[in-house]
Short mmCIF file of C-alpha atoms in Angstrom, two decimals:
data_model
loop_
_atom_site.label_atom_id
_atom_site.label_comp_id
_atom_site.label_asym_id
_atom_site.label_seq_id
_atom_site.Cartn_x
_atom_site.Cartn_y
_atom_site.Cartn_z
CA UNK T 104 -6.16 23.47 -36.57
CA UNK T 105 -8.06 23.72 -33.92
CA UNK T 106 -8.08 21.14 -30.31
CA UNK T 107 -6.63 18.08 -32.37
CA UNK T 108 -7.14 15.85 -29.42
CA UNK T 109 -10.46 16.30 -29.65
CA UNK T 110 -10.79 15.75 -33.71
CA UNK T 111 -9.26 12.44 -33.77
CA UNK T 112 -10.70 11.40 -30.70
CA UNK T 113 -14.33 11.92 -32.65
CA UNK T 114 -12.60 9.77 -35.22
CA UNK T 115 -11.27 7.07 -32.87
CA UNK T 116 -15.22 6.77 -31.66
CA UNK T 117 -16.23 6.64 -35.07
CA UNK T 118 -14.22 3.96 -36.63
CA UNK T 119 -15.14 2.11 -33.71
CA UNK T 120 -19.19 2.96 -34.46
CA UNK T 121 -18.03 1.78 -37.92
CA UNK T 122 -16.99 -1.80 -36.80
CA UNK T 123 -20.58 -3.16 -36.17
CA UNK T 124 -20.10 -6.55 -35.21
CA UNK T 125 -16.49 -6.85 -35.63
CA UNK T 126 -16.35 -5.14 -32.16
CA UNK T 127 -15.93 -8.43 -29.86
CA UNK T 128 -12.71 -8.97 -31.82
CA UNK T 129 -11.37 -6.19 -30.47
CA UNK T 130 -12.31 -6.91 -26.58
CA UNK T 131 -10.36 -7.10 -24.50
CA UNK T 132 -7.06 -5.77 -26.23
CA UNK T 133 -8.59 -2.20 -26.73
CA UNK T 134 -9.45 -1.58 -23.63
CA UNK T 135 -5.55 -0.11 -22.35
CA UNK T 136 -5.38 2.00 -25.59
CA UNK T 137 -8.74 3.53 -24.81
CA UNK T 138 -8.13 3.72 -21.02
CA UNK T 139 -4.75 5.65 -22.14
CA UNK T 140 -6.69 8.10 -24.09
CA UNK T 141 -9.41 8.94 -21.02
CA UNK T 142 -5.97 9.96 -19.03
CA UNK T 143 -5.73 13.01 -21.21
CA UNK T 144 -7.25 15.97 -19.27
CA UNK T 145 -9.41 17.46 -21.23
CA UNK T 146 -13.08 16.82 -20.45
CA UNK T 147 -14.55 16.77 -24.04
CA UNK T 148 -12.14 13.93 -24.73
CA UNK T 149 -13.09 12.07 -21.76
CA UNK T 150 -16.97 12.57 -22.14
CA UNK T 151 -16.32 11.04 -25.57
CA UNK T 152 -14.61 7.99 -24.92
CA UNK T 153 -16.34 7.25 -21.71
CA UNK T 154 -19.60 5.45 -23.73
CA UNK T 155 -17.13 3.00 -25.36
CA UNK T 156 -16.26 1.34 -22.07
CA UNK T 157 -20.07 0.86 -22.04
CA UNK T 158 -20.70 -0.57 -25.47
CA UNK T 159 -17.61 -3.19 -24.69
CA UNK T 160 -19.29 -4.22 -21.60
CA UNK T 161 -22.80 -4.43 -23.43
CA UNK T 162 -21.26 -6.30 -26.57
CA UNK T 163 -18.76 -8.81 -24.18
CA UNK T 164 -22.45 -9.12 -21.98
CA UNK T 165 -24.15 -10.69 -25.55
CA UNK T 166 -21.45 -12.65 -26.70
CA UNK T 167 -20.68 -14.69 -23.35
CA UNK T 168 -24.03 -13.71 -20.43
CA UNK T 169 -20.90 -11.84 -18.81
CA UNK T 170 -18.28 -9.13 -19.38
CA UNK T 171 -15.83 -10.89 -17.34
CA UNK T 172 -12.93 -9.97 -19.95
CA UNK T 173 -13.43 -5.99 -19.79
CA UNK T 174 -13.52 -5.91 -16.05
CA UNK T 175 -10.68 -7.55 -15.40
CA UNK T 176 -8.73 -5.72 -18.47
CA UNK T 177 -10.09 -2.58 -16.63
CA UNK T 178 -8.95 -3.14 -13.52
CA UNK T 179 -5.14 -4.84 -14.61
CA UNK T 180 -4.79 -1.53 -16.84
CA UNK T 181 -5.95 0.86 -14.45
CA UNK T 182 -3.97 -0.42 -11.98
CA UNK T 183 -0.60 0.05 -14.47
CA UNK T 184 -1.68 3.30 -15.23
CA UNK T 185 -2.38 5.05 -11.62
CA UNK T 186 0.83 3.26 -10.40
CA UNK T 187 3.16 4.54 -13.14
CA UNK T 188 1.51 8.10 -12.05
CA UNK T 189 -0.62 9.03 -14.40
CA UNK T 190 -4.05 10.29 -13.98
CA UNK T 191 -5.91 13.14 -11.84
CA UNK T 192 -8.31 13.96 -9.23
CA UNK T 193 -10.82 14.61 -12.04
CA UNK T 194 -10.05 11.12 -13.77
CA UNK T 195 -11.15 9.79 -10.12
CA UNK T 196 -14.66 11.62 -11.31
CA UNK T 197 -14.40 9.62 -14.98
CA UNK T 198 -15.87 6.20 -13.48
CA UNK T 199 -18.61 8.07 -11.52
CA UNK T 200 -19.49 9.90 -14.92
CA UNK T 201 -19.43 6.21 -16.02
CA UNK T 202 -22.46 4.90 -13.60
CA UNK T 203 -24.20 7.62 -15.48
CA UNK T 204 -24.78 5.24 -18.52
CA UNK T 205 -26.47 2.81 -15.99
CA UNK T 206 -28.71 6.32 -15.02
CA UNK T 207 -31.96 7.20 -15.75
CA UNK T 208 -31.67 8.02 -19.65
CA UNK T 209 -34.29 6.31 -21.73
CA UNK T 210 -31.82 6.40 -24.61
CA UNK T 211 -29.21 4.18 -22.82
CA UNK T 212 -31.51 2.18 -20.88
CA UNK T 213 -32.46 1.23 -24.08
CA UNK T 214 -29.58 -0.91 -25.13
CA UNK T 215 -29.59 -2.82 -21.41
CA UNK T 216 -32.19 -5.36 -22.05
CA UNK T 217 -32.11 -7.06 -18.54
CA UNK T 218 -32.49 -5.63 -15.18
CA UNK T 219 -29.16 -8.25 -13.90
CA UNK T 220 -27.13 -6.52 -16.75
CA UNK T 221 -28.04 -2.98 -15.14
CA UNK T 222 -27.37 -4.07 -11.46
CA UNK T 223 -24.21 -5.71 -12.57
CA UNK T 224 -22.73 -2.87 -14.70
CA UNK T 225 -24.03 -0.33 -11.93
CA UNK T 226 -22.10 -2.51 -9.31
CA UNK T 227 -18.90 -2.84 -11.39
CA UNK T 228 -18.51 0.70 -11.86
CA UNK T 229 -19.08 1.26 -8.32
CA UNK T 230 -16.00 -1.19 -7.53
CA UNK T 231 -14.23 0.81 -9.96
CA UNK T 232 -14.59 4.01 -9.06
CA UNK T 233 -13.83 2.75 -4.75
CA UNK T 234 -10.55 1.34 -6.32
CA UNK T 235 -9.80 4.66 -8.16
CA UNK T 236 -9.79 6.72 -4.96
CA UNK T 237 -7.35 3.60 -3.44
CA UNK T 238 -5.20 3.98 -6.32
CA UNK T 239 -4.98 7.63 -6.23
CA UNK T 240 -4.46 7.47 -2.17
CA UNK T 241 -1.76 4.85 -3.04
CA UNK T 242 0.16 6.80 -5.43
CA UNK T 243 0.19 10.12 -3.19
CA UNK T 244 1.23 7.95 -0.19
CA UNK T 245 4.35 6.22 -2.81
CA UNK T 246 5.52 9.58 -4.43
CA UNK T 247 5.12 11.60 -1.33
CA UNK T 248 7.74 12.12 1.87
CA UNK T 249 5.58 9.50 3.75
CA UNK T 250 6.32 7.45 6.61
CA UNK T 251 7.28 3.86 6.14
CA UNK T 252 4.32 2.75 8.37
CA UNK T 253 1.84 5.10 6.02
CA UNK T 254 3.24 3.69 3.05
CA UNK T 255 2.15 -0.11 4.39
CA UNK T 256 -1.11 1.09 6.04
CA UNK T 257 -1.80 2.17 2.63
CA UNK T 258 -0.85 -0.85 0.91
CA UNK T 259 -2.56 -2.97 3.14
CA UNK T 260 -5.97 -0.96 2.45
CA UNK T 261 -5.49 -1.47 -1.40
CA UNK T 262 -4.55 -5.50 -0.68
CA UNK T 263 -7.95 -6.32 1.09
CA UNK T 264 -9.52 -4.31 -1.38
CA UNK T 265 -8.82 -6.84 -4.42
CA UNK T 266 -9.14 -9.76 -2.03
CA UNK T 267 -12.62 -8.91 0.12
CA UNK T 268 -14.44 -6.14 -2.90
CA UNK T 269 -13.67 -7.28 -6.11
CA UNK T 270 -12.23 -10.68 -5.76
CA UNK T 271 -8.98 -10.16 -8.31
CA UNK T 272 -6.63 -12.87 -7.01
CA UNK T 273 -3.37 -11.72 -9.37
CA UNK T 274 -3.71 -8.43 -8.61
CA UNK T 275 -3.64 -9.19 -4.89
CA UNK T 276 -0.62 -11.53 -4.99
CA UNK T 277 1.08 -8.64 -6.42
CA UNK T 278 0.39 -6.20 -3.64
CA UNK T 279 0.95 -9.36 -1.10
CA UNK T 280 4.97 -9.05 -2.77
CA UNK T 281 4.98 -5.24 -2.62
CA UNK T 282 4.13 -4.89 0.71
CA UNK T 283 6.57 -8.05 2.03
CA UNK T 284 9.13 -6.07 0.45
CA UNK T 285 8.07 -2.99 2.21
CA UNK T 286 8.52 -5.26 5.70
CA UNK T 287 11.84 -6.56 4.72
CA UNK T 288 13.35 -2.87 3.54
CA UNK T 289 12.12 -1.98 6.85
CA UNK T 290 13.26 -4.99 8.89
CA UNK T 291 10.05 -6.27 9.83
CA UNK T 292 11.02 -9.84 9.28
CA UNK T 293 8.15 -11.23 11.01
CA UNK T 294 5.58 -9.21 9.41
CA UNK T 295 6.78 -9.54 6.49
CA UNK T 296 6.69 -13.98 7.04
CA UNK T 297 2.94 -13.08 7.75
CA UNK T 298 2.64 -11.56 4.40
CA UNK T 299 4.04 -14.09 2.50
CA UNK T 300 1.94 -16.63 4.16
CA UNK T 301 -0.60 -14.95 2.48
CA UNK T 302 0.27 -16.28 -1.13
CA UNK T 303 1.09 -19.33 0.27
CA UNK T 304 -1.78 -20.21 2.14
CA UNK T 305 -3.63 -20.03 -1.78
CA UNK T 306 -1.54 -22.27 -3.51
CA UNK T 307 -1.94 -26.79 -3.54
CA UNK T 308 0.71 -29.20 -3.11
CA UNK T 309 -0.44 -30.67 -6.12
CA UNK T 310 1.66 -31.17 -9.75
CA UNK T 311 -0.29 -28.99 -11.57
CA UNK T 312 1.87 -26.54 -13.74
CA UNK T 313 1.35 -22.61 -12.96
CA UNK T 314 2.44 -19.59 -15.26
CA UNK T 315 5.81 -17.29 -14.77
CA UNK T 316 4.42 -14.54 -12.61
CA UNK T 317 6.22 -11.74 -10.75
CA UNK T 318 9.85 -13.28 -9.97
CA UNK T 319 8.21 -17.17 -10.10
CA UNK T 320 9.60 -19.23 -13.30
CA UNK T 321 6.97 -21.18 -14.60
CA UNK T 322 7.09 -24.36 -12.43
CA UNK T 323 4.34 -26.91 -10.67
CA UNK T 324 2.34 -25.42 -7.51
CA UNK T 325 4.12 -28.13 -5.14
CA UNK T 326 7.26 -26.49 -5.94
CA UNK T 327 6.14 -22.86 -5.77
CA UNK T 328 4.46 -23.62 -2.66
CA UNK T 329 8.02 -25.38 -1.04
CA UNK T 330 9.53 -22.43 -2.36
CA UNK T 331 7.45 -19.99 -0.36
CA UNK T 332 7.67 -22.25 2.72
CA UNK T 333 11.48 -21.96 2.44
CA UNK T 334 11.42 -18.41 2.23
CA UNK T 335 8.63 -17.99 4.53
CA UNK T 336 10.20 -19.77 7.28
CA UNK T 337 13.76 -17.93 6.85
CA UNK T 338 11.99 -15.15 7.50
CA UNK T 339 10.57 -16.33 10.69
CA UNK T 340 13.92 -17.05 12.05
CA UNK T 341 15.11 -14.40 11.08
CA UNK T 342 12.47 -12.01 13.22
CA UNK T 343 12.74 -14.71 15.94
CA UNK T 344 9.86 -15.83 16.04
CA UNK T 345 10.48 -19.55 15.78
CA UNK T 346 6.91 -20.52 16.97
CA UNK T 347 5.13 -20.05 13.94
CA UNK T 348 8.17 -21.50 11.38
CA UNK T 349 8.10 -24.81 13.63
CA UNK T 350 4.70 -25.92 12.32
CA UNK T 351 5.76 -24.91 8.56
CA UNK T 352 8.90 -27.27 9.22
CA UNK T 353 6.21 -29.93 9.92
CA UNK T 354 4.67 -29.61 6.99
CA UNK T 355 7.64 -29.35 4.77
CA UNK T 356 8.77 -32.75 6.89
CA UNK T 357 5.32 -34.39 5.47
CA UNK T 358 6.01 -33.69 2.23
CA UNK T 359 9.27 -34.71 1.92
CA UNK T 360 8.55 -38.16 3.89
CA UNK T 361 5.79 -38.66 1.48
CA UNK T 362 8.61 -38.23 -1.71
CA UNK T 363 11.12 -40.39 -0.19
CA UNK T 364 13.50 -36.91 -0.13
CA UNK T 365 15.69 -37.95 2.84
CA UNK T 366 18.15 -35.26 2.25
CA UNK T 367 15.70 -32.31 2.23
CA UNK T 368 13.55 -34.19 5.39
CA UNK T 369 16.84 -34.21 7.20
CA UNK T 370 17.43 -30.45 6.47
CA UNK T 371 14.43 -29.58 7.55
CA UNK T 372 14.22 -31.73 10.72
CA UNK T 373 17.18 -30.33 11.97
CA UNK T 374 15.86 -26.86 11.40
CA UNK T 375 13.06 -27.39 13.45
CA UNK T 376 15.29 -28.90 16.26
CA UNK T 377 17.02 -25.44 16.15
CA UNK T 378 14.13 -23.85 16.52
CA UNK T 379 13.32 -25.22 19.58
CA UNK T 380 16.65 -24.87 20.78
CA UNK T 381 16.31 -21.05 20.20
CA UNK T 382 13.42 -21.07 21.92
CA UNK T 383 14.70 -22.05 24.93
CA UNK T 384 17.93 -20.66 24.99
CA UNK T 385 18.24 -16.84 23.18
CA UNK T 386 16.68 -14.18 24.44
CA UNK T 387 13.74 -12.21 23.12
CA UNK T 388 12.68 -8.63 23.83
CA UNK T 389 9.08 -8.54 24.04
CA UNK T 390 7.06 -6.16 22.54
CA UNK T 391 4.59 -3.95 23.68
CA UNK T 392 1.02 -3.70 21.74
CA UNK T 393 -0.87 -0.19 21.20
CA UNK T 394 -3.82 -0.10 19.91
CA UNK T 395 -4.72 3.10 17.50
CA UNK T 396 -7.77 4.75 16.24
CA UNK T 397 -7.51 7.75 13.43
CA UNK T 398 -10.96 9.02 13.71
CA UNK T 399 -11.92 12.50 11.59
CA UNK T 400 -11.99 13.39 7.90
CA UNK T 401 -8.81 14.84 7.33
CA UNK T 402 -6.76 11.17 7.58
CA UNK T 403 -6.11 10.00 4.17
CA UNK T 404 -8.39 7.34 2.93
CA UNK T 405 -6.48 4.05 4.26
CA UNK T 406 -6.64 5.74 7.42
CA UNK T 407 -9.85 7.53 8.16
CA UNK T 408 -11.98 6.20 11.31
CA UNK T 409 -9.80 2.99 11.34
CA UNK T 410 -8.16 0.84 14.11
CA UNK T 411 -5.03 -1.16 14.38
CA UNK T 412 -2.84 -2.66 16.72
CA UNK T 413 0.40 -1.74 16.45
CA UNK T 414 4.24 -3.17 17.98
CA UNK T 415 6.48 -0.85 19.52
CA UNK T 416 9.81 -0.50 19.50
CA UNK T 417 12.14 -2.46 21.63
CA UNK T 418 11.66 -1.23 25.30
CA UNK T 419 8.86 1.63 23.99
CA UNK T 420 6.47 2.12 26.77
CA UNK T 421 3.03 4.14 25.63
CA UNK T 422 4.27 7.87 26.09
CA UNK T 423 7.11 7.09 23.78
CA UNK T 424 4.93 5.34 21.21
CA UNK T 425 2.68 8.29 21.71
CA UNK T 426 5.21 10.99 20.69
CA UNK T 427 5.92 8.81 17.95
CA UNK T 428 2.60 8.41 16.44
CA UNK T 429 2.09 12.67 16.71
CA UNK T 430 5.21 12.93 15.49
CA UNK T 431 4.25 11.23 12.03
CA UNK T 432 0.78 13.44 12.41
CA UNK T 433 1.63 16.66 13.52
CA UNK T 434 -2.07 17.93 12.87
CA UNK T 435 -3.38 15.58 14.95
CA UNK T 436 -5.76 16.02 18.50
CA UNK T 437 -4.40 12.96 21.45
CA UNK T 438 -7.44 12.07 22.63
CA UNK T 439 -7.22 11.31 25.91
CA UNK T 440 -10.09 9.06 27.26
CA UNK T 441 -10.27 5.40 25.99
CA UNK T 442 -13.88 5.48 24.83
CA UNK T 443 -15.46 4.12 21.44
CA UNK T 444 -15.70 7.72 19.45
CA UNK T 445 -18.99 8.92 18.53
CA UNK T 446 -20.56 9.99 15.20
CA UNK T 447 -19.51 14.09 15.57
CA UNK T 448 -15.74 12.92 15.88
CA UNK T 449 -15.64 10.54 13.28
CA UNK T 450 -17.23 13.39 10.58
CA UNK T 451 -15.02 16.07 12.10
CA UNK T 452 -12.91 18.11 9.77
CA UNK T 453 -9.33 17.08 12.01
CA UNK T 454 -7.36 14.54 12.55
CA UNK T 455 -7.95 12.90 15.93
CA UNK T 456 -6.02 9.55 17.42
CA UNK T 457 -6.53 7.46 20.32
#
């Protein structure tokens, strides 16, 4: 019979060729089964499929001045799809093949009537394909033997991504909860506070209702922001660091003062008394602060010419910490003077880490 895959999916395009203007009904809830089908590797079935992406864009860009709907479908379904493993270093290539539609081809340019609708789709797929090589990074970094740290310096990469790049606020409350589990399987109770506060710091204490999402019931934002709070400041405590859950005690206070909740504004008053009694009474290690650079080509993606300051372990002093840090990249050249690296290191083919 031939490549079957191949046959229907010349069918597949066709019927949707045949639906004319009955196309927008069929935006956005098309877009996973079509994404699905690109994940098949073989290239005529990708180079086939690819063009549909483009005519949903063009037809969601008539019907509404935007194609809000596909992008975000995109990105949500992409996102499932990488993470549940699926997909290849060549389906990295698929969204680049896509910016060719936005290329110099009369024939397409023909269908983009506005220079705004060019720039935009050009931009998108850009977005897309930068998100792609996260995803792909991410998914090594999950499936492989990886260090915890790796696994978080990854996650954090993809996080800013949907925050700072492309602006997807659900998808980066859902990395904000992956990686605060991360902290809290690895005991980083503090860290993993700082995460949360993340989420928290975008939500109201206002009555308006929000959806179930995640492990949230469907509830108002005042009490899905308390919620956090609770949690957020438990977590605190619990990495002793009771200087940043005394001002979040505050805060709770005013809202319960404000409801007439005596019960929960005692609970919480005496909370932050303890606080301050822990303060000045237990005793706290403190922690030395390293800063790292991983400068060179060969670091993985989340990694590659990027700084951070890191905490050591209890009573590690910077040979330790050193050790430690080659340790979890044996390829890797100590540098050993403190200045800012210049342009040869940072395109070498090695791993080097100040």
């Amino acid at each position: 019979y031939g490549d079957m895959r191949v046959m229907m999916t010349y069918e597949l395009f066709n019927m949707w060729q045949n639906l004319g203007e009955n196309k927008i009904h069929f935006i956005p809830g098309m877009i996973g089964p079509f994404l699905g089908v690109t994940l098949v590797p073989q290239v005529e079935v990708r180079n086939i499929m690819i063009p549909i992406f483009h005519d949903m864009m063009d037809w969601e860009q008539r019907k509404n001045g935007n194609f809000k709907q596909v992008e975000a479908e995109l990105i949500d379904k992409l996102d499932s799809l990488v993470s549940e493993g699926k997909g290849d270093e060549n389906y990295r290539e698929l969204f680049g093949l896509l910016t060719q539609l936005f290329g110099p081809y009369p024939s397409l340019l023909e269908k983009i009537e506005q220079e705004t609708w060019r720039e935009t789709g050009i931009s998108f797929v850009t977005s897309v394909t930068r998100l792609m090589e996260r995803l792909l990074d991410y998914r090594d970094c999950m499936k492989g033997d990886e260090t915890e740290n790796k696994k978080i310096g990854c996650t954090v990469n993809l996080l800013n991504f949907y925050k700072s790049e492309i602006n997807k606020e659900e998808m980066y409350i859902r990395y904000i909860h992956k990686l605060c589990d991360m902290h809290l399987q690895a005991e980083n109770y503090t860290e993993a506070a700082f995460t949360l506060l993340l989420y928290w710091e975008l939500l109201h204490w206002d009555e308006r209702p929000v959806k179930e999402f995640l492990h949230y019931p469907a509830q108002t934002e005042w009490h899905r922001k308390e919620g956090l709070c609770r949690k957020v400041i438990h977590y605190f405590n619990k990495g002793k660091c009771w200087e940043f859950g005394i001002p979040l005690c505050r805060e709770l206070a005013f809202q319960y003062e404000s409801l007439y909740d005596y019960q929960s504004l005692s609970w919480i008053r005496k909370m932050e008394a303890a606080y301050y009694d822990n303060i000045m009474e237990q005793q706290r290690l403190e922690p030395e602060f390293f800063r790292v650079g991983f400068y060179g080509r060969k670091f993985p993606f989340f990694l590659r010419n990027k700084e951070f300051v890191c905490r050591g372990h209890d009573y590690e002093r910077l040979e330790a910490f050193q050790q430690r840090m080659l340790g979890e990249f044996p390829q890797a050249i100590a540098m050993q003077h403190p200045n800012q690296p210049d342009e040869a290191i940072l395109q070498c083919d090695a791993q080097c880490i100040l």
